[in-house]
Short mmCIF file of C-alpha atoms and ligand atoms in Angstrom, two decimals:
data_model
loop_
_atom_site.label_atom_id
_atom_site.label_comp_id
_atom_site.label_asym_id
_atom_site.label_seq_id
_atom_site.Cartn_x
_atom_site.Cartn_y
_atom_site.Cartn_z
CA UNK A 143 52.65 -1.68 -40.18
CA UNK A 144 53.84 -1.77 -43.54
CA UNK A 145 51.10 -0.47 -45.61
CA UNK A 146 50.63 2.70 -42.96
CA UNK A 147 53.81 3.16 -41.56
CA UNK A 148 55.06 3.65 -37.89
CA UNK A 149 55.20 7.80 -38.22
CA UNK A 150 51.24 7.90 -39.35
CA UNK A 151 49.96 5.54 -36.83
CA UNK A 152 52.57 7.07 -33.88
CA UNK A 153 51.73 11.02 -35.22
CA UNK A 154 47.51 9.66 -35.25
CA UNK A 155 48.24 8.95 -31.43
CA UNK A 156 50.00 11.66 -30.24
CA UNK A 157 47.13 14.09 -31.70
CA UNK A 158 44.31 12.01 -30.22
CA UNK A 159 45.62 11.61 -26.66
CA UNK A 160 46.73 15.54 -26.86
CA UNK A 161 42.88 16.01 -28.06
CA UNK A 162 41.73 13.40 -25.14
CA UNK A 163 43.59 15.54 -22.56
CA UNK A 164 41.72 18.71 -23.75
CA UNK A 165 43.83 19.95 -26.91
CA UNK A 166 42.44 20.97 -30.33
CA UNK A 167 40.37 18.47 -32.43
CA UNK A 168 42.89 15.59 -34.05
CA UNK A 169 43.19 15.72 -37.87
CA UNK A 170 43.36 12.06 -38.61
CA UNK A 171 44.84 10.65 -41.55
CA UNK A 172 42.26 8.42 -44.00
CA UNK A 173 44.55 5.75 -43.20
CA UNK A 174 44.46 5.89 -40.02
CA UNK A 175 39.99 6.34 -40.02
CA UNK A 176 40.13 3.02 -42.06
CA UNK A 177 42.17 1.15 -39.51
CA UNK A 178 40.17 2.10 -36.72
CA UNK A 179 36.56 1.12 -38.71
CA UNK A 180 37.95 -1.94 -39.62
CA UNK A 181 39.04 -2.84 -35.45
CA UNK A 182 35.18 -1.67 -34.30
CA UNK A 183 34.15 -3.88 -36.94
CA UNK A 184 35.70 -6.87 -36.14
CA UNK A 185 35.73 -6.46 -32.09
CA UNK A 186 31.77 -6.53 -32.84
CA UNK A 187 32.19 -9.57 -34.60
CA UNK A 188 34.15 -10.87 -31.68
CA UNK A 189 31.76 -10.01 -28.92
CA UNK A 190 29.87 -12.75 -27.62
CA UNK A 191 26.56 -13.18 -29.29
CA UNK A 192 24.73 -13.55 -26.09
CA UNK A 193 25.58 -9.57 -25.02
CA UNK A 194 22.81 -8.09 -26.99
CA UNK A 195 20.37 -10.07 -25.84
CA UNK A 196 21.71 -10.03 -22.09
CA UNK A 197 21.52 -6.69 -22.37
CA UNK A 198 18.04 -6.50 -23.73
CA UNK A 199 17.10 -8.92 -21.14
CA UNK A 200 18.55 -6.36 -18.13
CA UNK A 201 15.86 -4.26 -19.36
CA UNK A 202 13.27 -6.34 -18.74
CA UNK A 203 11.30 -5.25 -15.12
CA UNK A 204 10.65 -9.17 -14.77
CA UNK A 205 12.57 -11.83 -14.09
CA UNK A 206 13.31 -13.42 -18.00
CA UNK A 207 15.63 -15.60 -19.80
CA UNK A 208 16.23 -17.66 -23.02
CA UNK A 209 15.58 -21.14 -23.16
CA UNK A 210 18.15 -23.24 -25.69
CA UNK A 211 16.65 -26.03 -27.78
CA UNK A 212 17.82 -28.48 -25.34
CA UNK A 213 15.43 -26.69 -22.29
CA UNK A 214 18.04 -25.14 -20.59
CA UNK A 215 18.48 -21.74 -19.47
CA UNK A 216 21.36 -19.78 -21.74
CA UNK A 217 21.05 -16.98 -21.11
CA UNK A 218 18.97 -15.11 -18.08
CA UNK A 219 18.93 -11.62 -16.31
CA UNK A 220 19.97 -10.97 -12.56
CA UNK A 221 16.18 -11.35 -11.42
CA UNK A 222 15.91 -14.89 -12.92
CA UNK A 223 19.45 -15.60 -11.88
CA UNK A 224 18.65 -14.84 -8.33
CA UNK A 225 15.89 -17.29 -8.54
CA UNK A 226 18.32 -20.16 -9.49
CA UNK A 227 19.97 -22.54 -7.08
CA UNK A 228 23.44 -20.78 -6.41
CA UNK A 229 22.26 -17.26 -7.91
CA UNK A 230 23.23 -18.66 -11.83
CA UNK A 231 20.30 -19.65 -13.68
CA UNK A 232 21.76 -20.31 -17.17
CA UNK A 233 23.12 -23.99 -17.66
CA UNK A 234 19.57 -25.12 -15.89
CA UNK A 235 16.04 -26.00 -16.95
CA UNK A 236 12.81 -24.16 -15.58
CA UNK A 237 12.20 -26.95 -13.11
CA UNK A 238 15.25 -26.56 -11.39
CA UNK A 239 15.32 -23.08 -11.00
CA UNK A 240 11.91 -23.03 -10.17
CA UNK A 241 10.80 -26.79 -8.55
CA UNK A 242 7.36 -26.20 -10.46
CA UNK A 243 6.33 -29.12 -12.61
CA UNK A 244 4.03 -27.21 -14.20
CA UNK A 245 6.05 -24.45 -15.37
CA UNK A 246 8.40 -27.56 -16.57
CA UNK A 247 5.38 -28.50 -18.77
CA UNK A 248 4.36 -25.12 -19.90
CA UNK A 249 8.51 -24.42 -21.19
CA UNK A 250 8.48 -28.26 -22.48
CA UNK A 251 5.14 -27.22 -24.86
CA UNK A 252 6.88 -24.17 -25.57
CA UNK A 253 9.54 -25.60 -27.25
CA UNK A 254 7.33 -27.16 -29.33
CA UNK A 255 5.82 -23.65 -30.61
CA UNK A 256 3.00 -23.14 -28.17
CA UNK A 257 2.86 -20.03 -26.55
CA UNK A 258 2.00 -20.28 -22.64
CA UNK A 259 0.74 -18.16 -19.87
CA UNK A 260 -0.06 -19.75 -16.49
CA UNK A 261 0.09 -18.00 -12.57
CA UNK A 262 2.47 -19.90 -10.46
CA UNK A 263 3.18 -19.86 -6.26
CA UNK A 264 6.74 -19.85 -6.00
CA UNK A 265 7.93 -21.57 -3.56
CA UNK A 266 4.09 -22.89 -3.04
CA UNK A 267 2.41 -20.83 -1.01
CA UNK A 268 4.50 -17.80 -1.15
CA UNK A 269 4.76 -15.34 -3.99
CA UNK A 270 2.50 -15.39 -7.15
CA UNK A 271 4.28 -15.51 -10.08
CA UNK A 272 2.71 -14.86 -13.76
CA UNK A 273 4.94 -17.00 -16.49
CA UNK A 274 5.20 -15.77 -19.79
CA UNK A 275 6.77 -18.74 -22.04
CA UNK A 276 6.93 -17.14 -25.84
CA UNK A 277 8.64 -19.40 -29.14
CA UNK A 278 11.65 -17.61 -30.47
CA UNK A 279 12.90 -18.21 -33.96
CA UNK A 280 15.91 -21.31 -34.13
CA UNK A 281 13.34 -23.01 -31.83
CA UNK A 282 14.41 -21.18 -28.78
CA UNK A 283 11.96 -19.97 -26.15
CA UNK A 284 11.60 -16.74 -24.09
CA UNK A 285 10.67 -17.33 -20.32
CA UNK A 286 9.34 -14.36 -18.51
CA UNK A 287 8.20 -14.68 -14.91
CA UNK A 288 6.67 -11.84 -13.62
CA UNK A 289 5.92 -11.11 -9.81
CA UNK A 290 2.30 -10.04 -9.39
CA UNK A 291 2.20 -10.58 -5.60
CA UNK A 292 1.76 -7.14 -4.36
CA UNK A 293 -1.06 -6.58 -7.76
CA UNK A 294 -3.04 -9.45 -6.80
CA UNK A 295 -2.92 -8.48 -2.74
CA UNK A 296 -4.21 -5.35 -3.89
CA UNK A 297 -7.18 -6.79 -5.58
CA UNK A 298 -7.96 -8.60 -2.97
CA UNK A 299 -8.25 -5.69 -0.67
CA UNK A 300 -10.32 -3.90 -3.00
CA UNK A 301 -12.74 -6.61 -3.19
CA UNK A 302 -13.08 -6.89 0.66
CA UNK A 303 -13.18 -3.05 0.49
CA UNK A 304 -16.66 -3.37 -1.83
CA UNK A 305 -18.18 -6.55 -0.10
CA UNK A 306 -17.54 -5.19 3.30
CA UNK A 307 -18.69 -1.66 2.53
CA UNK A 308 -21.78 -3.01 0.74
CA UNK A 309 -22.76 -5.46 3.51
CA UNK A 310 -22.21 -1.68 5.56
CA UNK A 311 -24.54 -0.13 3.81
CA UNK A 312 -26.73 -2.69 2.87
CA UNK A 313 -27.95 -3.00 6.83
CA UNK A 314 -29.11 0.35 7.50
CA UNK A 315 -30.56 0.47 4.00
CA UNK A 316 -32.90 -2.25 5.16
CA UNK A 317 -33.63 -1.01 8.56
CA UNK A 318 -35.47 1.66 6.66
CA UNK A 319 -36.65 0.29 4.26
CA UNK A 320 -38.73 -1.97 6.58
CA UNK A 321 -40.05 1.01 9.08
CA UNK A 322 -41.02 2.98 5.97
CA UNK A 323 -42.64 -0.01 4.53
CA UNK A 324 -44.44 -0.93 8.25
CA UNK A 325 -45.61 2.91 8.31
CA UNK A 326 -46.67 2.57 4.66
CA UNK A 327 -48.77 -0.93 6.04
CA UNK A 328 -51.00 0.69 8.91
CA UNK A 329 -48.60 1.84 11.14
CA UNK A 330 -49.08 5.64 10.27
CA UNK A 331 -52.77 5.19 11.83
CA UNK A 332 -51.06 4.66 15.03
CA UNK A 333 -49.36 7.39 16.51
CA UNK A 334 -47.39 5.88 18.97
CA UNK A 335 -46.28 3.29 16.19
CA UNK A 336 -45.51 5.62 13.75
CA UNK A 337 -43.36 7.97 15.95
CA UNK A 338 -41.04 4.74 16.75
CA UNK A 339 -40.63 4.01 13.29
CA UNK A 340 -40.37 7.09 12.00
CA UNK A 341 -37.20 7.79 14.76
CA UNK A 342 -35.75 4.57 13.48
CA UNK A 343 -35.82 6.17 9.44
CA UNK A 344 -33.80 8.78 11.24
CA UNK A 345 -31.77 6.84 13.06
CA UNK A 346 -30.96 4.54 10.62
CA UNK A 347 -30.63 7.56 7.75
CA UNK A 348 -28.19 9.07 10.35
CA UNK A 349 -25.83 6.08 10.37
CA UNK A 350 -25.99 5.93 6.79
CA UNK A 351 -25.16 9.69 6.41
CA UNK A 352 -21.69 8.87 8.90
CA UNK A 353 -21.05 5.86 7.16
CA UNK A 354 -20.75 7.65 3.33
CA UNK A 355 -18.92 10.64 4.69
CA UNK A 356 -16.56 8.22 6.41
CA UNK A 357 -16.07 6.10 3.24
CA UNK A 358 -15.53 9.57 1.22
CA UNK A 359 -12.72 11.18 3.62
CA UNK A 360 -11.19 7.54 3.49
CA UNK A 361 -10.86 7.45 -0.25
CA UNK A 362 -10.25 11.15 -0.53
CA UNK A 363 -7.19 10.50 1.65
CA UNK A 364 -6.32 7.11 0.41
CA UNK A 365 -6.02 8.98 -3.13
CA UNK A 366 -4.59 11.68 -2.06
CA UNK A 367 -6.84 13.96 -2.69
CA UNK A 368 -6.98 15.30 1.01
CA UNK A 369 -3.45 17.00 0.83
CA UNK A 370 -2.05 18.25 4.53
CA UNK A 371 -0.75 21.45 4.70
CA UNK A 372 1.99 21.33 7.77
CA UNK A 373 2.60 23.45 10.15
CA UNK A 374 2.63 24.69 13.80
CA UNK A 375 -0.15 23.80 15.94
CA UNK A 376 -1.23 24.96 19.63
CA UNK A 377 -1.41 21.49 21.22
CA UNK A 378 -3.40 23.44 23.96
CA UNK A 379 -5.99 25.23 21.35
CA UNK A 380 -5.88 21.61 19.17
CA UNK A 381 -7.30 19.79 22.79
CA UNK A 382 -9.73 22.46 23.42
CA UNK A 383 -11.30 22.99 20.39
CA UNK A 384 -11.32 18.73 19.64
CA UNK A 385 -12.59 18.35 23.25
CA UNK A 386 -15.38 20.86 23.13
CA UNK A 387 -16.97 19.21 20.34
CA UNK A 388 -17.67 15.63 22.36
CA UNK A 389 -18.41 17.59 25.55
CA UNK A 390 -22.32 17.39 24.91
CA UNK A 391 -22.02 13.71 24.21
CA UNK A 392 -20.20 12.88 26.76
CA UNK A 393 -22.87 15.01 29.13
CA UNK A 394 -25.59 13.01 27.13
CA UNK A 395 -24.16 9.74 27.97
CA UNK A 396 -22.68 10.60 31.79
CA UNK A 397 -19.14 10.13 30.69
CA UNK A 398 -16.82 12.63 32.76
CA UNK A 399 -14.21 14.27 30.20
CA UNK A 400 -11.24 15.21 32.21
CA UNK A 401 -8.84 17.65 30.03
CA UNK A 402 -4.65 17.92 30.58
CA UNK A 403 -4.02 21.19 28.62
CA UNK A 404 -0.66 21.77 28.70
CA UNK A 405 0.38 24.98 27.39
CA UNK A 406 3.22 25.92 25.49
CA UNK A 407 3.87 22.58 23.15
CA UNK A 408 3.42 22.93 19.49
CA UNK A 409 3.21 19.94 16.81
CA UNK A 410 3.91 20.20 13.52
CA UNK A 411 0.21 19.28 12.06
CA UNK A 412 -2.51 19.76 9.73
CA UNK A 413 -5.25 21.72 12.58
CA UNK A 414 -7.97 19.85 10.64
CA UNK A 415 -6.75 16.59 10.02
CA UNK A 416 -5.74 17.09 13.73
CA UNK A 417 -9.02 18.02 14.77
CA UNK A 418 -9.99 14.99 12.97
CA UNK A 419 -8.09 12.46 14.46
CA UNK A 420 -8.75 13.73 18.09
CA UNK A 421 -12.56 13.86 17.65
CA UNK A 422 -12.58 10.09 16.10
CA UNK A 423 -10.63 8.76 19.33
CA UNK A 424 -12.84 10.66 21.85
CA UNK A 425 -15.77 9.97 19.96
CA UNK A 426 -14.88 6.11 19.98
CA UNK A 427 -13.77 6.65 24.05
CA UNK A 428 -16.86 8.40 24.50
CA UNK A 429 -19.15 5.81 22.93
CA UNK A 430 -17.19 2.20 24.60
CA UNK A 431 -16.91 3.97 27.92
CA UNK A 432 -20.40 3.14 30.24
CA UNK A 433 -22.34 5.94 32.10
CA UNK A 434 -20.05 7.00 35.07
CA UNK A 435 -16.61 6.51 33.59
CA UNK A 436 -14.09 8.75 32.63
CA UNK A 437 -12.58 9.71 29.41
CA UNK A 438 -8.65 11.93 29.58
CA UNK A 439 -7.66 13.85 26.93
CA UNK A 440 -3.80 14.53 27.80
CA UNK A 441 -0.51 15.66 25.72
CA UNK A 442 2.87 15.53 27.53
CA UNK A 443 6.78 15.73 25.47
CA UNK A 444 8.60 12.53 24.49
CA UNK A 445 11.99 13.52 23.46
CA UNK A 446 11.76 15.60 19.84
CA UNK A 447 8.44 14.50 19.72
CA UNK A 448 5.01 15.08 21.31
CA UNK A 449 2.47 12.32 22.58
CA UNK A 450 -1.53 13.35 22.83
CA UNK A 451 -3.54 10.91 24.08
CA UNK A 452 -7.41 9.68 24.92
CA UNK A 453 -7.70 7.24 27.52
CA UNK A 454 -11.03 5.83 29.28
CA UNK A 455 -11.99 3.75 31.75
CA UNK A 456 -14.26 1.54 28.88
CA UNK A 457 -14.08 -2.65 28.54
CA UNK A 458 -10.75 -2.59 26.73
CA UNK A 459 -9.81 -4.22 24.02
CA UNK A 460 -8.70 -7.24 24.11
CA UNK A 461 -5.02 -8.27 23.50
CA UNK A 462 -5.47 -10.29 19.78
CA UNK A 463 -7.43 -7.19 18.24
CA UNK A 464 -4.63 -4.48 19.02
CA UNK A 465 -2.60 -4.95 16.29
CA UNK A 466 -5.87 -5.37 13.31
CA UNK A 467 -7.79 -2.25 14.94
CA UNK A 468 -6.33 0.17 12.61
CA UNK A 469 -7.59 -1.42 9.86
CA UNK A 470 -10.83 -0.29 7.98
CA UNK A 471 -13.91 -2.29 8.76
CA UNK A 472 -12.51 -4.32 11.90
CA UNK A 473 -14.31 -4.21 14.69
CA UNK A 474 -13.17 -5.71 18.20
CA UNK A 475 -16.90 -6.09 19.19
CA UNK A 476 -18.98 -5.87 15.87
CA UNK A 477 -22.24 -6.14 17.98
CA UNK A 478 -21.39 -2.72 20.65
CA UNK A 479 -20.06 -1.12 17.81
CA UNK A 480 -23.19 -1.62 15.67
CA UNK A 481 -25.26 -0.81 18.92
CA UNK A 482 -23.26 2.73 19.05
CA UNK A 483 -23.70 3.40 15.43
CA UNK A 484 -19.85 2.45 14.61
CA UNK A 485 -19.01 2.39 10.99
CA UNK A 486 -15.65 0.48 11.80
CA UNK A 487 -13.74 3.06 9.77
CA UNK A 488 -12.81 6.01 12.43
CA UNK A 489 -9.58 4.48 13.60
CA UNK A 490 -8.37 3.27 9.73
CA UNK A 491 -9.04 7.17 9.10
CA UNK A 492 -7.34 8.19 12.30
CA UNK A 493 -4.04 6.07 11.21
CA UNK A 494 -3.92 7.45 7.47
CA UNK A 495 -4.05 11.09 8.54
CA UNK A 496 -1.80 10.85 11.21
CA UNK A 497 0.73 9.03 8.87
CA UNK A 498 0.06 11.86 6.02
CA UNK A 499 1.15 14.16 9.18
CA UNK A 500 4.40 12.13 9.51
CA UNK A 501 3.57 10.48 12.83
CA UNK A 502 2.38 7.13 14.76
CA UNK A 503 -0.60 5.78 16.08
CA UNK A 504 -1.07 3.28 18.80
CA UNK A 505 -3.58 1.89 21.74
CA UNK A 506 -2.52 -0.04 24.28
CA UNK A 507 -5.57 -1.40 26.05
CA UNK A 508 -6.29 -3.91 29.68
CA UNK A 509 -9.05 -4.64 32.17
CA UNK A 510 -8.72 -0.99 33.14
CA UNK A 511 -9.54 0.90 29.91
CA UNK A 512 -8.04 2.05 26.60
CA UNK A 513 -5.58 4.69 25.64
CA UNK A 514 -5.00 5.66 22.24
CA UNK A 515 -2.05 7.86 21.11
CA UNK A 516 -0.90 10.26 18.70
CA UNK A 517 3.09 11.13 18.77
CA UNK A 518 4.30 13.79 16.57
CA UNK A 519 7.05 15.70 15.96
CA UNK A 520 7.64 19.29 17.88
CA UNK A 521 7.02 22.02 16.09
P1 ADP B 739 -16.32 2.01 15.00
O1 ADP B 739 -17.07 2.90 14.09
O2 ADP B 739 -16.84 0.59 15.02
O3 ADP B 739 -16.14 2.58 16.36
P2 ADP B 739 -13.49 2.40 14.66
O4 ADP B 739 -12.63 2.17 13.49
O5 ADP B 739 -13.55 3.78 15.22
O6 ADP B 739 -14.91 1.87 14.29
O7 ADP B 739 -13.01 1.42 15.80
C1 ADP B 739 -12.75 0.06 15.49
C2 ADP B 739 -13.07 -0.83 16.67
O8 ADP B 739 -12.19 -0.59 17.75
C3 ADP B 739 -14.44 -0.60 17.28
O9 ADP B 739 -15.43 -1.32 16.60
C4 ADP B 739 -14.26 -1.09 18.70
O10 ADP B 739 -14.43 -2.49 18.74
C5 ADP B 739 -12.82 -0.79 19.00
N1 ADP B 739 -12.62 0.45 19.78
C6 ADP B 739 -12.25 1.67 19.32
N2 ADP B 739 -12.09 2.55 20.33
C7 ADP B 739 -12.39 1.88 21.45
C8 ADP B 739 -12.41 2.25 22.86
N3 ADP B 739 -12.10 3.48 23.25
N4 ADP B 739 -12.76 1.28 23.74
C9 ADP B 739 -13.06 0.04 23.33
N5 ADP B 739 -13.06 -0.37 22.04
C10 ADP B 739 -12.72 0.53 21.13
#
């Protein structure tokens, strides 16, 4: 206090907490700028020298830490942390945060200057884990685990998606082939031949023509290309108009449609993603349900919210499908749905366009026949 003096220092803090409260800007005294640079400067010698690198591990998406000479974790972030035993990762090594032997390995060649990159299940079985191990300068090592379960599920499903839509195509694709190549081989010279191939070229063409419109409006909704426009719908109109278009298929195939119009209920929908999800599940109860049954097309309040639902008096479904049937490709009975021209897409359509409309889709199915619903809200 000597060298400053009491007043200076006492006058420097009067003006700064009068200019911290909102007063004029304080006019500090060289002195008294000097002081304070020399107390930032040696507070930032005092800090501990793992806070920068804490901090640049917090900013880090993965789980990460720093490895000491010795193996040990010194320092880690809260995602490797909450991977430790106890939720504190530094003060342990790799293997027992992690039980994996070979992540042990990878951090103990590490150490030694060898950079490493291997895929881990952590626990086994559970969530894959991509390990980053990276030398440091002073012989340290950086760890980075990064959780690539969801990227890897996601791959996956996009490989199905290509095998199982090739295979899709694939089988109409030879159907024709085949007739055309039969018709091309004599056939043509008979006319009662030729007219049964040439009806299964059309046939076939026909289910190939479904199939790559389906697989379009699937990816044009799955990448949201297809965007809904919301808004009040005529439940009564939305029936009609949906119902009309299976009527001659139904005639065609002897199915009796039987249609609940209640008037008066609105739904807050898309009318042609609606349209579209009502024609898929009569379509589908149209095509399961045998000459002589009966297909209902009904919509009745729930609360806020409005149910519409097809039901038939078809096989069912049986109990262990009911919960994959929404998904694209599954079929309950791949051999009647191939018989019926089926693509095994309608329904994963039907549940991603009523979702984009903010509502639920469902079945519940017995010995008796199937019923499919739609809720959505009231508009
Ligand atoms: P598909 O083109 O094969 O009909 P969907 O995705 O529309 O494909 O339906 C998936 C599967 O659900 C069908 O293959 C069929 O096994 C079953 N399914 C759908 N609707 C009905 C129904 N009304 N009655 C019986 N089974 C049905």
């Amino acid at each position: 206090m000597s060298l400053l003096g009491r007043g200076k220092v006492a006058e420097a803090m009067r003006a700064l907490e009068a200019e911290l409260a909102g007063g004029p800007r304080a006019a500090l005294d060289l002195d008294v700028l000097q002081l304070a640079d020399l107390l930032r400067r040696r507070a930032e010698r005092l800090r501990p020298k793992e806070e920068p690198e804490r901090e640049l591990l917090a900013a880090f998406p993965d789980a990460a830490g720093i490895l000491g000479v010795y193996g040990a974790v010194r320092v880690a972030n809260t995602a490797l942390d909450g991977m430790a035993p106890g939720g504190r990762a530094a003060g342990r090594t790799p293997l027992e945060i992690t039980r994996s032997h070979d992540l042990a390995e990878a951090a103990r060649r590490a150490l030694q200057g060898h950079t490493k990159r291997l895929e881990l299940e952590l626990p086994p079985g559970s969530r894959t884990f991509v390990a980053q191990l990276t030398p440091l300068l002073r012989g340290e090592v950086l760890m980075l685990l990064r959780d690539v379960t969801e990227a890897r599920r996601a791959e996956q499903a996009r490989r199905d998606f290509v095998a199982n839509a090739s295979h899709e195509l694939r089988t109409p694709v030879a159907a024709i082939h085949g007739a055309a190549e039969t018709l091309l081989a004599g056939a043509l010279q008979d006319p009662e031949a030729a007219r049964r191939f040439a009806e299964m070229i059309a046939r076939q063409a026909e289910r190939l023509a479904r199939l790559t419109r389906d697989l379009l409006d699937l990816s044009r909704i799955e990448s949201g290309q297809w965007t809904m426009q919301l808004g009040p719908v005529e439940v009564e109109q939305a029936l009609r108009a949906a119902g009309d278009l299976v009527v001659p298929a139904a005639r065609e195939k002897g199915v009796e449609l039987r249609r609940e119009e209640p008037s008066g209920l609105r739904v807050l929908a898309d009318p042609r993603a609606l349209e579209h999800v009502l024609v898929n599940l009569l379509d589908n109860a149209v095509k399961y349900t045998p000459r002589g049954g009966t297909v209902t097309l009904a919509a009745g309040q729930e609360g806020d919210r409005v149910v519409l639902s097809v039901a038939d008096t078809g096989p069912g479904i049986d109990r262990q499908h009911l919960t994959r049937l929404f998904e694209r490709f599954y079929r309950a009975d791949p051999g009647r749905s191939r018989d019926q021209g089926g693509t095994g897409i309608g329904l994963a359509l039907v549940k991603h366009l009523v979702q984009a409309q903010k509502g639920e889709v469902g079945v519940e199915s017995g010995s008796q026949g199937s019923r499919f619903w739609v809720r959505l809200s009231q508009a």
